[in-house]
Amino acid sequence: MSLLEIKNLHASVAGKEILKGITLTLEPGEVHAIMGPNGTGKSTLSNVIAGREGYEVTKGEVYLDGKDVLAMEADERARAGIFLAFQYPVEIPGVTTSAFLKTALNAKRRHEGKPEIDAMEFLKLVKAKTEKLGMPYDMIKRALNVGFSGGEKKRAEVLQMTMLEPRVAILDETDSGLDIDALRVVSEGVNSLRAPERAFLVITHYQRLLDYIVPDHVHVMAHGRIVESGGKDLALRLEAEGYAKYINAAA
Amino acid sequence: MTKSLILDHPFGASYAKQLGVAPWSGNLPGPKVEDWRFTPLRPLAKIPFAPAAADVDVDAIPRNVPTVPGAARIVLVNGLYRKDLSDKALGKGIALSQVRVQAKQGSSLVALNAAYAPESVAVHVSGAAAKIIHIVSIGAAGAQPTALHPRITITAETGASVTLVESHVGLPGQAYFSNPVASISVGEGASVRRYVSVDEDSEAFHLATSLVTVAAGGTFEAFHLGLGGALTRQEIRVVLTGENATVKLNGAYALGGQSHHDFTTVMDHAVPNCVSSQVFKGVVDGQSRGVYQGRIHVARDAQKTDARQLHKALFLSRGPQIDCKPELEIYADDVQCAHGATTGEIDPDHMFYLEARGIDPDTARALLVEGFLADAVNEISVEPVRDLFGNAIGTWLKTRGAA
């Protein structure tokens, strides 16, 4: 069984059709990249899969391990193993990163029939993960994303991903706003999570990220459809040629 | 006086006769009294309250009274000091006595208390108190609606330092009305931290007045929590009487059902070079109503005053109501004063972020509400107390569906 199956997905925002029939299959262990010009529906695709309100699916299906994703609420999808690394992680004053992480982790553990993690075990786990990502451990005492730099926010997203160990991770323009050092750290974090049972959907505008997170498949999205698919070489070609031909093709 | 300025009330001659004291000659404020515009007392005035019995059998402290680590407890039942329920050893620096309440001028509720309070529990602090003092006031109604008039006097000598926690609770049963008055005197260079939790029974009325004076170089830090009751008002009047005094007055309320909670503060800068700050935050659900009235008064001579005030409320549904009235009365010209007030709802982007991490909507909302209240709660400088108050809010959030 495929890990994530997206079949002929159509979705609208405020009555305007953005996704016009996306079909995509992720097998376990694979990394897929979706590239394309701005405003083409890449972020809409990630939000629709994650279950954000305000996106209306008008047609099509999404399955995770054969389970109907579109029938689940956003929190159920996350517990089932879908993780969206946000392009713009929100700042939430008053909620500490630590309380948030622990709540999220325990929600997942309960879902899997495991007991809640005890406080000491949790702190040990966070300490190990933050060290690996080169993050100051004290960061978890701070309010979630509040006052974090762009790089810190993205690192925090990867920290959450490593804690929650999703089946499918969707990285929505994770490279935006990152300098080259932060990009490397974030990519290393992602790469360390690559595993035979896990798949990644990496959404990006630039080829640069794919130098670090090397995809198995690259898809070009334009005007709400996947217009071309290929191997990692496709990303290099796009970098050289730009998106002009895809934009013009449908215009 | 017209009917709308005063209310008929049950605290007259027959009430006084049961206590064997002279009757209160005052009146309850009516709906046209500006300070009481948002908190009508008619529902209270209609109930035929009787004075609380002195010898109520209370063998256990109610469950919602927290255990403050390392604290010494002073327990009042129906306003009376109960030696049998209180700790014997209050630790170094604390002297406890019971004194007769002198009737004196004040607001009608302070005068009502003075008329009927049997005695005041007086805590005298010298030097640095070794223990946190935890005052527990329990309302225990009998077979009929009951009123109680707890009176607390705190005197911190020059240079003294103390942390006080106050829990106002009640036993379920008949409606009761608690009318506590606390007089707090912070001496020169003294430091008083006072953390008050009002978590009364859902049928209870609680109209509290705190009268605080802070002398030169003194520090007063207070946090007040309101978690329900039918009708609660915490009125806090602070006068900064000496230069270089500092006051931090903060509070939070979390209301559901039909609860009504009113924070009324008066910050009176009588002298120059003092600093005061206020952060009040509230969450409202159900058909509840939250009130914040905050007045800052800066006297003509009180130059270099720095006075700030903030009230923020969060609506959890469309049913509740919030009334907010900040007032600045500034007669000095070289001052910094600021006030702010906002209301809002939970941000759907925040909700989605938490849900996208597998957190169910109820838990996500609870986390966000605790987070919203946190910047008031986090002002509590004594860590174990901060945790207790945080936990009390957490418990409220978990059970509010059942309220």
mmCIF file with all atom_site columns, N, CA and C in Angstrom, chain B residues 177-209:
data_model
loop_
_atom_site.group_PDB
_atom_site.id
_atom_site.type_symbol
_atom_site.label_atom_id
_atom_site.label_alt_id
_atom_site.label_comp_id
_atom_site.label_asym_id
_atom_site.label_entity_id
_atom_site.label_seq_id
_atom_site.pdbx_PDB_ins_code
_atom_site.Cartn_x
_atom_site.Cartn_y
_atom_site.Cartn_z
_atom_site.occupancy
_atom_site.B_iso_or_equiv
_atom_site.pdbx_formal_charge
_atom_site.auth_seq_id
_atom_site.auth_comp_id
_atom_site.auth_asym_id
_atom_site.auth_atom_id
_atom_site.pdbx_PDB_model_num
ATOM 1  N N  . PHE B 1 177 ? -23.049 35.111 51.604 1.00 0.00 ? 177 PHE B N  1
ATOM 2  C CA . PHE B 1 177 ? -22.503 36.381 51.158 1.00 0.00 ? 177 PHE B CA 1
ATOM 3  C C  . PHE B 1 177 ? -21.289 36.688 52.019 1.00 0.00 ? 177 PHE B C  1
ATOM 4  N N  . SER B 1 178 ? -20.136 36.721 51.369 1.00 0.00 ? 178 SER B N  1
ATOM 5  C CA . SER B 1 178 ? -18.922 37.064 52.092 1.00 0.00 ? 178 SER B CA 1
ATOM 6  C C  . SER B 1 178 ? -18.576 38.514 51.789 1.00 0.00 ? 178 SER B C  1
ATOM 7  N N  . ASN B 1 179 ? -18.283 39.232 52.829 1.00 0.00 ? 179 ASN B N  1
ATOM 8  C CA . ASN B 1 179 ? -18.076 40.684 52.754 1.00 0.00 ? 179 ASN B CA 1
ATOM 9  C C  . ASN B 1 179 ? -16.735 41.018 53.420 1.00 0.00 ? 179 ASN B C  1
ATOM 10 N N  . PRO B 1 180 ? -15.638 40.454 52.867 1.00 0.00 ? 180 PRO B N  1
ATOM 11 C CA . PRO B 1 180 ? -14.367 40.636 53.554 1.00 0.00 ? 180 PRO B CA 1
ATOM 12 C C  . PRO B 1 180 ? -13.754 42.014 53.332 1.00 0.00 ? 180 PRO B C  1
ATOM 13 N N  . VAL B 1 181 ? -13.062 42.463 54.349 1.00 0.00 ? 181 VAL B N  1
ATOM 14 C CA . VAL B 1 181 ? -12.284 43.698 54.243 1.00 0.00 ? 181 VAL B CA 1
ATOM 15 C C  . VAL B 1 181 ? -10.879 43.385 54.747 1.00 0.00 ? 181 VAL B C  1
ATOM 16 N N  . ALA B 1 182 ? -9.894  43.743 53.942 1.00 0.00 ? 182 ALA B N  1
ATOM 17 C CA . ALA B 1 182 ? -8.509  43.578 54.360 1.00 0.00 ? 182 ALA B CA 1
ATOM 18 C C  . ALA B 1 182 ? -7.859  44.945 54.393 1.00 0.00 ? 182 ALA B C  1
ATOM 19 N N  . SER B 1 183 ? -7.254  45.265 55.526 1.00 0.00 ? 183 SER B N  1
ATOM 20 C CA . SER B 1 183 ? -6.508  46.518 55.632 1.00 0.00 ? 183 SER B CA 1
ATOM 21 C C  . SER B 1 183 ? -5.034  46.146 55.683 1.00 0.00 ? 183 SER B C  1
ATOM 22 N N  . ILE B 1 184 ? -4.278  46.690 54.774 1.00 0.00 ? 184 ILE B N  1
ATOM 23 C CA . ILE B 1 184 ? -2.874  46.301 54.666 1.00 0.00 ? 184 ILE B CA 1
ATOM 24 C C  . ILE B 1 184 ? -2.009  47.544 54.720 1.00 0.00 ? 184 ILE B C  1
ATOM 25 N N  . SER B 1 185 ? -1.082  47.529 55.650 1.00 0.00 ? 185 SER B N  1
ATOM 26 C CA . SER B 1 185 ? -0.192  48.662 55.781 1.00 0.00 ? 185 SER B CA 1
ATOM 27 C C  . SER B 1 185 ? 1.234   48.190 55.512 1.00 0.00 ? 185 SER B C  1
ATOM 28 N N  . VAL B 1 186 ? 1.807   48.717 54.435 1.00 0.00 ? 186 VAL B N  1
ATOM 29 C CA . VAL B 1 186 ? 3.177   48.358 54.072 1.00 0.00 ? 186 VAL B CA 1
ATOM 30 C C  . VAL B 1 186 ? 4.078   49.482 54.591 1.00 0.00 ? 186 VAL B C  1
ATOM 31 N N  . GLY B 1 187 ? 4.906   49.149 55.573 1.00 0.00 ? 187 GLY B N  1
ATOM 32 C CA . GLY B 1 187 ? 5.738   50.166 56.216 1.00 0.00 ? 187 GLY B CA 1
ATOM 33 C C  . GLY B 1 187 ? 6.890   50.628 55.338 1.00 0.00 ? 187 GLY B C  1
ATOM 34 N N  . GLU B 1 188 ? 7.656   51.562 55.848 1.00 0.00 ? 188 GLU B N  1
ATOM 35 C CA . GLU B 1 188 ? 8.788   52.102 55.079 1.00 0.00 ? 188 GLU B CA 1
ATOM 36 C C  . GLU B 1 188 ? 9.768   50.989 54.724 1.00 0.00 ? 188 GLU B C  1
ATOM 37 N N  . GLY B 1 189 ? 10.092  50.903 53.463 1.00 0.00 ? 189 GLY B N  1
ATOM 38 C CA . GLY B 1 189 ? 11.050  49.899 53.003 1.00 0.00 ? 189 GLY B CA 1
ATOM 39 C C  . GLY B 1 189 ? 10.572  48.471 53.165 1.00 0.00 ? 189 GLY B C  1
ATOM 40 N N  . ALA B 1 190 ? 9.336   48.294 53.553 1.00 0.00 ? 190 ALA B N  1
ATOM 41 C CA . ALA B 1 190 ? 8.806   46.931 53.730 1.00 0.00 ? 190 ALA B CA 1
ATOM 42 C C  . ALA B 1 190 ? 8.389   46.351 52.384 1.00 0.00 ? 190 ALA B C  1
ATOM 43 N N  . SER B 1 191 ? 8.223   45.034 52.379 1.00 0.00 ? 191 SER B N  1
ATOM 44 C CA . SER B 1 191 ? 7.878   44.360 51.140 1.00 0.00 ? 191 SER B CA 1
ATOM 45 C C  . SER B 1 191 ? 6.780   43.338 51.436 1.00 0.00 ? 191 SER B C  1
ATOM 46 N N  . VAL B 1 192 ? 5.623   43.544 50.833 1.00 0.00 ? 192 VAL B N  1
ATOM 47 C CA . VAL B 1 192 ? 4.490   42.642 51.061 1.00 0.00 ? 192 VAL B CA 1
ATOM 48 C C  . VAL B 1 192 ? 4.034   42.077 49.722 1.00 0.00 ? 192 VAL B C  1
ATOM 49 N N  . ARG B 1 193 ? 3.952   40.750 49.672 1.00 0.00 ? 193 ARG B N  1
ATOM 50 C CA . ARG B 1 193 ? 3.408   40.079 48.504 1.00 0.00 ? 193 ARG B CA 1
ATOM 51 C C  . ARG B 1 193 ? 2.101   39.416 48.927 1.00 0.00 ? 193 ARG B C  1
ATOM 52 N N  . ARG B 1 194 ? 1.049   39.705 48.240 1.00 0.00 ? 194 ARG B N  1
ATOM 53 C CA . ARG B 1 194 ? -0.262  39.174 48.634 1.00 0.00 ? 194 ARG B CA 1
ATOM 54 C C  . ARG B 1 194 ? -0.944  38.560 47.414 1.00 0.00 ? 194 ARG B C  1
ATOM 55 N N  . TYR B 1 195 ? -1.292  37.284 47.549 1.00 0.00 ? 195 TYR B N  1
ATOM 56 C CA . TYR B 1 195 ? -1.877  36.554 46.433 1.00 0.00 ? 195 TYR B CA 1
ATOM 57 C C  . TYR B 1 195 ? -3.241  36.012 46.854 1.00 0.00 ? 195 TYR B C  1
ATOM 58 N N  . VAL B 1 196 ? -4.271  36.551 46.232 1.00 0.00 ? 196 VAL B N  1
ATOM 59 C CA . VAL B 1 196 ? -5.642  36.271 46.666 1.00 0.00 ? 196 VAL B CA 1
ATOM 60 C C  . VAL B 1 196 ? -6.367  35.431 45.627 1.00 0.00 ? 196 VAL B C  1
ATOM 61 N N  . SER B 1 197 ? -6.973  34.359 46.080 1.00 0.00 ? 197 SER B N  1
ATOM 62 C CA . SER B 1 197 ? -7.788  33.542 45.186 1.00 0.00 ? 197 SER B CA 1
ATOM 63 C C  . SER B 1 197 ? -9.224  33.515 45.683 1.00 0.00 ? 197 SER B C  1
ATOM 64 N N  . VAL B 1 198 ? -10.141 33.926 44.833 1.00 0.00 ? 198 VAL B N  1
ATOM 65 C CA . VAL B 1 198 ? -11.562 33.858 45.184 1.00 0.00 ? 198 VAL B CA 1
ATOM 66 C C  . VAL B 1 198 ? -12.176 32.748 44.335 1.00 0.00 ? 198 VAL B C  1
ATOM 67 N N  . ASP B 1 199 ? -12.520 31.672 44.986 1.00 0.00 ? 199 ASP B N  1
ATOM 68 C CA . ASP B 1 199 ? -13.043 30.499 44.294 1.00 0.00 ? 199 ASP B CA 1
ATOM 69 C C  . ASP B 1 199 ? -14.261 30.017 45.074 1.00 0.00 ? 199 ASP B C  1
ATOM 70 N N  . GLU B 1 200 ? -15.263 30.904 45.126 1.00 0.00 ? 200 GLU B N  1
ATOM 71 C CA . GLU B 1 200 ? -16.437 30.644 45.962 1.00 0.00 ? 200 GLU B CA 1
ATOM 72 C C  . GLU B 1 200 ? -17.381 29.661 45.278 1.00 0.00 ? 200 GLU B C  1
ATOM 73 N N  . ASP B 1 201 ? -18.301 29.151 46.061 1.00 0.00 ? 201 ASP B N  1
ATOM 74 C CA . ASP B 1 201 ? -19.359 28.298 45.558 1.00 0.00 ? 201 ASP B CA 1
ATOM 75 C C  . ASP B 1 201 ? -20.160 29.058 44.484 1.00 0.00 ? 201 ASP B C  1
ATOM 76 N N  . SER B 1 202 ? -20.729 28.308 43.543 1.00 0.00 ? 202 SER B N  1
ATOM 77 C CA . SER B 1 202 ? -21.384 28.963 42.401 1.00 0.00 ? 202 SER B CA 1
ATOM 78 C C  . SER B 1 202 ? -22.612 29.780 42.798 1.00 0.00 ? 202 SER B C  1
ATOM 79 N N  . GLU B 1 203 ? -23.137 29.566 44.014 1.00 0.00 ? 203 GLU B N  1
ATOM 80 C CA . GLU B 1 203 ? -24.297 30.332 44.478 1.00 0.00 ? 203 GLU B CA 1
ATOM 81 C C  . GLU B 1 203 ? -23.891 31.523 45.353 1.00 0.00 ? 203 GLU B C  1
ATOM 82 N N  . ALA B 1 204 ? -22.597 31.720 45.520 1.00 0.00 ? 204 ALA B N  1
ATOM 83 C CA . ALA B 1 204 ? -22.135 32.654 46.547 1.00 0.00 ? 204 ALA B CA 1
ATOM 84 C C  . ALA B 1 204 ? -21.962 34.079 46.015 1.00 0.00 ? 204 ALA B C  1
ATOM 85 N N  . PHE B 1 205 ? -22.105 35.013 46.946 1.00 0.00 ? 205 PHE B N  1
ATOM 86 C CA . PHE B 1 205 ? -21.788 36.413 46.692 1.00 0.00 ? 205 PHE B CA 1
ATOM 87 C C  . PHE B 1 205 ? -20.509 36.743 47.451 1.00 0.00 ? 205 PHE B C  1
ATOM 88 N N  . HIS B 1 206 ? -19.664 37.515 46.819 1.00 0.00 ? 206 HIS B N  1
ATOM 89 C CA . HIS B 1 206 ? -18.398 37.860 47.456 1.00 0.00 ? 206 HIS B CA 1
ATOM 90 C C  . HIS B 1 206 ? -18.080 39.295 47.061 1.00 0.00 ? 206 HIS B C  1
ATOM 91 N N  . LEU B 1 207 ? -18.144 40.191 48.019 1.00 0.00 ? 207 LEU B N  1
ATOM 92 C CA . LEU B 1 207 ? -17.836 41.595 47.748 1.00 0.00 ? 207 LEU B CA 1
ATOM 93 C C  . LEU B 1 207 ? -16.711 41.994 48.686 1.00 0.00 ? 207 LEU B C  1
ATOM 94 N N  . ALA B 1 208 ? -15.502 42.026 48.149 1.00 0.00 ? 208 ALA B N  1
ATOM 95 C CA . ALA B 1 208 ? -14.320 42.224 48.979 1.00 0.00 ? 208 ALA B CA 1
ATOM 96 C C  . ALA B 1 208 ? -13.745 43.615 48.755 1.00 0.00 ? 208 ALA B C  1
ATOM 97 N N  . THR B 1 209 ? -13.234 44.173 49.819 1.00 0.00 ? 209 THR B N  1
ATOM 98 C CA . THR B 1 209 ? -12.528 45.445 49.699 1.00 0.00 ? 209 THR B CA 1
ATOM 99 C C  . THR B 1 209 ? -11.151 45.293 50.329 1.00 0.00 ? 209 THR B C  1
#
